[in-house]
Coordinates of C-alpha atoms in Angstrom, one line a residue:
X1 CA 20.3 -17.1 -5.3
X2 CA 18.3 -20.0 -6.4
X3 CA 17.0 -22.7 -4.8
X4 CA 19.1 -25.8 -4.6
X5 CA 18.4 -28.2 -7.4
X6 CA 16.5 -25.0 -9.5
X7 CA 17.2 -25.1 -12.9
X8 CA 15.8 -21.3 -13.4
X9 CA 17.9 -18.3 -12.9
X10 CA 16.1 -15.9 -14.6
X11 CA 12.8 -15.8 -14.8
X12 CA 10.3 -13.7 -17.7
X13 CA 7.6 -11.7 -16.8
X14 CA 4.4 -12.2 -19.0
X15 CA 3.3 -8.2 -18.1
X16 CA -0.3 -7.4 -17.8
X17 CA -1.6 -8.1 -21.7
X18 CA 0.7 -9.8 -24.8
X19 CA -1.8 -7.6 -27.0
X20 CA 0.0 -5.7 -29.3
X21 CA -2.2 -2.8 -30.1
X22 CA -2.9 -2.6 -26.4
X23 CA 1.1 -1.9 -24.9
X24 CA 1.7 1.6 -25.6
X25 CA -1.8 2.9 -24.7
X26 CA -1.4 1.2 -21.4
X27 CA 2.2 2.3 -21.5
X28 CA 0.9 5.9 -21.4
X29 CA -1.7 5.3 -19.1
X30 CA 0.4 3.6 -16.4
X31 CA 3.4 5.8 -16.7
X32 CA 0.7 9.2 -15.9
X33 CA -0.6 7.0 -12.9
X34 CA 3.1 6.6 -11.9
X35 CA 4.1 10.5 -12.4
X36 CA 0.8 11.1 -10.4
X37 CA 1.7 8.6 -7.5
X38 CA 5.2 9.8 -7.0
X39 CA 4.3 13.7 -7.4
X40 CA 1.4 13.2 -5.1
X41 CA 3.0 11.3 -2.5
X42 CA 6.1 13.1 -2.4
X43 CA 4.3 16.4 -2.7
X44 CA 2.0 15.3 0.6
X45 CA 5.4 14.5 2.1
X46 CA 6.7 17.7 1.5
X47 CA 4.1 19.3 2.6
X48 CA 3.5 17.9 6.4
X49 CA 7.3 18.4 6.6
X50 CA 7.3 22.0 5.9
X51 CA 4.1 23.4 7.5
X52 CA 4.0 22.6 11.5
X53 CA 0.3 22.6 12.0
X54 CA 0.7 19.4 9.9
X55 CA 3.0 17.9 12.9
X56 CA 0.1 16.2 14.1
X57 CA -0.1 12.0 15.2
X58 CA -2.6 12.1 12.3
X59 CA 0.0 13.8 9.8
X60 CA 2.7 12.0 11.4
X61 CA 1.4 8.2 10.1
X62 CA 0.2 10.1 6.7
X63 CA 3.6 10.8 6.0
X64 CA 4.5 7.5 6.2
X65 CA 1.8 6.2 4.3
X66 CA 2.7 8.5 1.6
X67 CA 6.4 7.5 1.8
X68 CA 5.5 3.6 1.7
X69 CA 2.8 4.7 -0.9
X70 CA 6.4 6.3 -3.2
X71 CA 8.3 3.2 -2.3
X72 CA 5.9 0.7 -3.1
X73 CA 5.1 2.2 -6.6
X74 CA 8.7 2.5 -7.4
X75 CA 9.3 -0.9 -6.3
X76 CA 6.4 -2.0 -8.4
X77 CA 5.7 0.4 -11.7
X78 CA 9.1 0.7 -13.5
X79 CA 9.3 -2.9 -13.9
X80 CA 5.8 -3.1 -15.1
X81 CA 6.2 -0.3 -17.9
X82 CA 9.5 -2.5 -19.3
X83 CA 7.0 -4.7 -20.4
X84 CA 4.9 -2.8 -22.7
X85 CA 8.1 -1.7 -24.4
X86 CA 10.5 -4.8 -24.4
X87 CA 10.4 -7.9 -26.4
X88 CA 11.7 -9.9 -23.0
X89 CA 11.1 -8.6 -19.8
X90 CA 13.6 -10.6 -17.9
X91 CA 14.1 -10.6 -13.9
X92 CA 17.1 -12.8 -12.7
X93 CA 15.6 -15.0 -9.7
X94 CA 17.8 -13.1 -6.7
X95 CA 15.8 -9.8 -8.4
X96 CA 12.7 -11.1 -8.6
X97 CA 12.8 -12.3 -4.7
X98 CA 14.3 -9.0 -3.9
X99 CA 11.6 -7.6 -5.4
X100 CA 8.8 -10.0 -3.6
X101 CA 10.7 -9.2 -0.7
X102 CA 10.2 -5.2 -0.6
X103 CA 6.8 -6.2 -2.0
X104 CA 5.6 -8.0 0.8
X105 CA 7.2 -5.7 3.4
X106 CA 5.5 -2.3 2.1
X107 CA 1.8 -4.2 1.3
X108 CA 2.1 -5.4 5.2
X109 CA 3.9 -2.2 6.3
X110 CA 0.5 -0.2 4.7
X111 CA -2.0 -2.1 6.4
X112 CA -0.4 -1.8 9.7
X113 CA -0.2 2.0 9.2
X114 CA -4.1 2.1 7.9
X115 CA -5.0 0.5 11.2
X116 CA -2.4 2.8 13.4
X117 CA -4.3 5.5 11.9
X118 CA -7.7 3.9 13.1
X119 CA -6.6 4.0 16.1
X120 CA -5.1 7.8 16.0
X121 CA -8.5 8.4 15.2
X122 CA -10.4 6.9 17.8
X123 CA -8.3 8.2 20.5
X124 CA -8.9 11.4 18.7
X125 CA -12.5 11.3 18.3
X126 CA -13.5 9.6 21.7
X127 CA -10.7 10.3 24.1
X128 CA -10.1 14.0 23.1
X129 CA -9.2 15.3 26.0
X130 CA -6.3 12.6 26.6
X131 CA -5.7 12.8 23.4
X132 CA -1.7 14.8 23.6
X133 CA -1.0 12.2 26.3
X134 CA -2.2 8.8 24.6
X135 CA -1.0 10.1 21.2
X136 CA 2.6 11.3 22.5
X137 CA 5.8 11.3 20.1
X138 CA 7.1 8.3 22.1
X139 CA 3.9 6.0 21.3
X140 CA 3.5 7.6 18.1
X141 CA 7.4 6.2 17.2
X142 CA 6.5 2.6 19.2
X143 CA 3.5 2.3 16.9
X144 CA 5.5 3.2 13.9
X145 CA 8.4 0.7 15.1
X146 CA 6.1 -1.8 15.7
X147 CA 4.7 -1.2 11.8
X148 CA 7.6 -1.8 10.0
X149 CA 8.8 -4.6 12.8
X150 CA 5.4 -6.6 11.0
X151 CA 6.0 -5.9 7.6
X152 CA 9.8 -6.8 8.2
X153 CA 8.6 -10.2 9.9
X154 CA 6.0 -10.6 7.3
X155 CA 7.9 -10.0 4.2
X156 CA 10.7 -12.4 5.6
X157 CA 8.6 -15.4 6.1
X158 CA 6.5 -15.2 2.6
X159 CA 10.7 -14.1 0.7
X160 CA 11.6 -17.5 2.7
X161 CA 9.2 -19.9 1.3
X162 CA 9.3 -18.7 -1.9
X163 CA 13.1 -19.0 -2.3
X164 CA 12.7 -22.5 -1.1
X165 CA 10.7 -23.7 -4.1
X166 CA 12.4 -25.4 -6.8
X167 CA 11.8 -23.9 -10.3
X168 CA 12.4 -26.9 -13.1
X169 CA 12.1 -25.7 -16.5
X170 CA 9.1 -22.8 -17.1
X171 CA 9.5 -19.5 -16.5
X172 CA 7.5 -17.6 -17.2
X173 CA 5.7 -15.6 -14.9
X174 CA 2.3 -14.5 -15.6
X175 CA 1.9 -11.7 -14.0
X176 CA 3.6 -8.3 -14.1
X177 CA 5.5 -8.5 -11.2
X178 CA 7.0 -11.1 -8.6
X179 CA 4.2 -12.5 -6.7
X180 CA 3.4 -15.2 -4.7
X181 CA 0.4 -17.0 -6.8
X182 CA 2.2 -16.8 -10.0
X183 CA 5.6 -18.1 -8.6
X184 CA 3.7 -21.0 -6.5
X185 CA 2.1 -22.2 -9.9
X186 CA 5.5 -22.6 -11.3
X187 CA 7.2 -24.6 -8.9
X188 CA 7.9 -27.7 -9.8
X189 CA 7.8 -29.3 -6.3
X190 CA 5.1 -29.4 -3.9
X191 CA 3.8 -25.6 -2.9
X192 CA 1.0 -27.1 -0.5
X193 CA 2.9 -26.1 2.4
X194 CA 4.0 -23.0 0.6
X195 CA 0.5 -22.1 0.2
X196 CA 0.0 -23.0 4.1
X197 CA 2.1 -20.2 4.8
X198 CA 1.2 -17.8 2.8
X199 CA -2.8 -18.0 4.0
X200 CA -1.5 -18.1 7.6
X201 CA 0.6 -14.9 6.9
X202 CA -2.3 -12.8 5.0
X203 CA -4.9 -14.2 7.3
X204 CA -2.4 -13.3 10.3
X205 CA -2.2 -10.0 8.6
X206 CA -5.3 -8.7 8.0
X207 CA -6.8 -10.8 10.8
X208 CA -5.0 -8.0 13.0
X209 CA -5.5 -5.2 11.3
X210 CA -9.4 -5.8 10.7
X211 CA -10.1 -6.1 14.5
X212 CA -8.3 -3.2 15.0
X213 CA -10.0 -0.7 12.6
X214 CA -13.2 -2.7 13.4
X215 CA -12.8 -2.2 17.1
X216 CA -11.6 1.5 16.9
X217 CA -14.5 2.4 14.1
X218 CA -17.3 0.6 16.2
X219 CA -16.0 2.9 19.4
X220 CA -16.4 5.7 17.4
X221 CA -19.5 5.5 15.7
X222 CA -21.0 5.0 19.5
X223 CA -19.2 8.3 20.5
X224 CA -20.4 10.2 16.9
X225 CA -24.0 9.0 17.7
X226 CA -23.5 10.3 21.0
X227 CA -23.0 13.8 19.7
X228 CA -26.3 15.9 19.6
X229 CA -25.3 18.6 17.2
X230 CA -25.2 18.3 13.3
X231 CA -22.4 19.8 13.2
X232 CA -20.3 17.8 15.6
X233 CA -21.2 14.7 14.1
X234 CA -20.4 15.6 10.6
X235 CA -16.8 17.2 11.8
X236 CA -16.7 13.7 13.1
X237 CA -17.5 11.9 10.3
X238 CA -15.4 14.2 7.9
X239 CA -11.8 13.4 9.9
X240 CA -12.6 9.1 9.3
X241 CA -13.8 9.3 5.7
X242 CA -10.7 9.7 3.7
X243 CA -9.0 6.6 6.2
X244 CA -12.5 4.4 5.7
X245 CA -12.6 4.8 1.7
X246 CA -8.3 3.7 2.0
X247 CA -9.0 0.8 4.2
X248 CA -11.7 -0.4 1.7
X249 CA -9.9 0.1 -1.1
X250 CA -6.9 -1.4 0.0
X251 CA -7.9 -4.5 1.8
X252 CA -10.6 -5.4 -0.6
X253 CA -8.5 -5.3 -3.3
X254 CA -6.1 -7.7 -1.1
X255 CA -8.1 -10.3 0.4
X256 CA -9.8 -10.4 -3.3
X257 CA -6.3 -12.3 -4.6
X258 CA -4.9 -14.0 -1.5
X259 CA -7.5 -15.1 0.4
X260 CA -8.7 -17.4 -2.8
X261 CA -6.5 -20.2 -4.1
X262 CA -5.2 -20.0 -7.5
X263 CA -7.7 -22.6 -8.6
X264 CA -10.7 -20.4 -7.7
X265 CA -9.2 -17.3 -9.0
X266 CA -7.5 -17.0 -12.2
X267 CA -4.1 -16.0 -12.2
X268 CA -5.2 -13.1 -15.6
X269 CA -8.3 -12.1 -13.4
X270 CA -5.8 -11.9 -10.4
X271 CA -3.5 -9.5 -12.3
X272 CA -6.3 -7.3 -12.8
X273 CA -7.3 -7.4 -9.2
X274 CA -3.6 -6.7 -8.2
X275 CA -3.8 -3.5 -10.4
X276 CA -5.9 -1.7 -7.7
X277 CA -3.7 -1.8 -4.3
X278 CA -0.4 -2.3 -6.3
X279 CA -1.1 0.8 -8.7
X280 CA -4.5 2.4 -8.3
X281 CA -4.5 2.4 -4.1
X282 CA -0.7 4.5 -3.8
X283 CA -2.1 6.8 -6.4
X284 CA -5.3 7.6 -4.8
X285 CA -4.1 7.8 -1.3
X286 CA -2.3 11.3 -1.6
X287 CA -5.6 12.9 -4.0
X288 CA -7.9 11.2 -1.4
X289 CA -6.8 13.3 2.0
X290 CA -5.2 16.7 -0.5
X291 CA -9.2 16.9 -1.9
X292 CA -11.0 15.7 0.8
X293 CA -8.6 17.2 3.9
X294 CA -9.2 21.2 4.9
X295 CA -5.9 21.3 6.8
X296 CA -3.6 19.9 4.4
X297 CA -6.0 22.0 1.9
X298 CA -5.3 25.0 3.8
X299 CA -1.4 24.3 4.2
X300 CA -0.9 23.7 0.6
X301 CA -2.7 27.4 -0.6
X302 CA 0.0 28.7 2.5
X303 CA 2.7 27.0 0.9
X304 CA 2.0 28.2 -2.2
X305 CA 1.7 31.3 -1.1
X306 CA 5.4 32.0 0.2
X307 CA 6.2 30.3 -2.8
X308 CA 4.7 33.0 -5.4
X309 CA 6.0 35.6 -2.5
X310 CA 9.2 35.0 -3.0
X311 CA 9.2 35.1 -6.4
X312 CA 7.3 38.6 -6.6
X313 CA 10.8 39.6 -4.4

């Protein structure tokens, strides 16, 4: 519902470019980074789910990456592409918050799963030996409660002050989704506050998440130099290096458009920025750990494998 006293019920997303000769070309583009996100990510859920040496902590917070990577494309992407075909790509105001809403909770859900994974991974790398104990089903589950429990509170508290604002007479969002810069610059009261929360929320966020997978990484880069063997410390190196090139995709990408206020960033260079962890990220994650993984390698050649089997029979 609206705000009391808003005017707006419906508000008109600008898309990425009001370029003519640019909307079906990035039509195309956007809808093959789309098929790829959701046949990656669904094919990397698939696949943990039906080979059991993938049943794994590590593999266990992968496969929810992937399935918050599929949401949060689909949440995102379709909207998006109605705007390189349509004249007016409207979003009624309850949409548009729904939309900020599952927004919000998959972005915070993702980081909180990036740094559950740092941690898998130091426990992994420096506690080996406890590592079936530490890493058990139970606190695998507690971690994964305590996930979505963040990007539930999260999501809540930026929906909240959002649907608060009073929208007069524009409505037109520049961006190609519901976000919170865009939406903040069109409120016709004050957003100060607004803004307030939203830097206390992101710097809440990744606050938490950075001394986590800045703690966990520091611990194991003292354990990897500890290793004498070439060997062991490349093995070492190999299991982090998929998760470190997520995390800096991911979070510089983020901290790039919310950690600046709108008048230091502008909102069309912001749109571009938002391009890489709403569209680009969720694509890459899946090719990321399927190229660079030799287990989930090794289970997707087995899977295929029964697969061309049982059509032979």
């Amino acid at each position: 519902m609206a705000a009391e006293n808003s005017s707006v019920t419906e508000f008109i997303l600008a898309g990425l470019t009001d370029q003519p000769g640019l909307q079906i070309p990035l039509f195309l583009l956007f809808l093959g980074f789309y098929v790829v996100t959701i046949v990656g990510n669904l094919g990397l859920i698939t696949l943990i789910g039906l080979n059991s040496r993938l049943h794994t902590p590590m593999y266990f917070f992968l496969f929810n990456l992937s399935l918050i990577d599929f949401c949060y494309s689909t949440t995102i992407t379709p909207k998006m592409l109605m705007s390189f075909v349509s004249r007016k790509n409207s979003i009624l105001h309850a949409e548009c918050l729904t939309q900020l809403f599952f927004f919000c909770f998959f972005v915070i859900s993702e980081s909180f799963v990036l740094s559950a994974m740092a941690y898998d991974r130091y426990v992994a790398i420096c506690k080996p030996l406890v590592y079936t104990v530490t890493m058990s089903p139970k606190v695998c589950l507690l971690l994964l409660l305590g996930v979505y429990v963040m990007g539930f509170s999260g999501a809540m508290a930026h929906t909240g002050s959002i649907a608060s604002l009073i929208f007069c007479f524009d409505n037109l969002i520049n961006h190609f989704l519901c976000d919170i810069p865009p939406l903040l610059e069109l409120a016709c009261n004050s957003s100060s506050v607004h803004e307030l929360v939203v830097f206390i929320v992101v710097t809440t966020v990744i606050g938490m998440v950075t001394v986590t997978i800045s703690i966990s990484y520091a611990l194991i880069l003292s354990s990897i130099l500890r290793i004498h063997s070439t060997e062991g410390r490349s093995k070492a190196f190999s299991t982090c290096s998929s998760h470190i090139i997520l995390v800096f995709l991911f979070f510089g990408s983020g901290a790039f458009v919310y950690l600046k206020p709108p008048s230091v960033l502008p909102l069309d260079q912001g749109k571009v920025s938002s391009l890489f962890y709403t569209i680009v990220v969720p694509m890459l994650n899946p090719l990321i750990y399927s190229l660079r993984n030799k287990d989930v390698k090794a289970a997707l050649r087995k899977t295929l494998g029964k697969i061309n089997f049982l059509r032979k029979e």
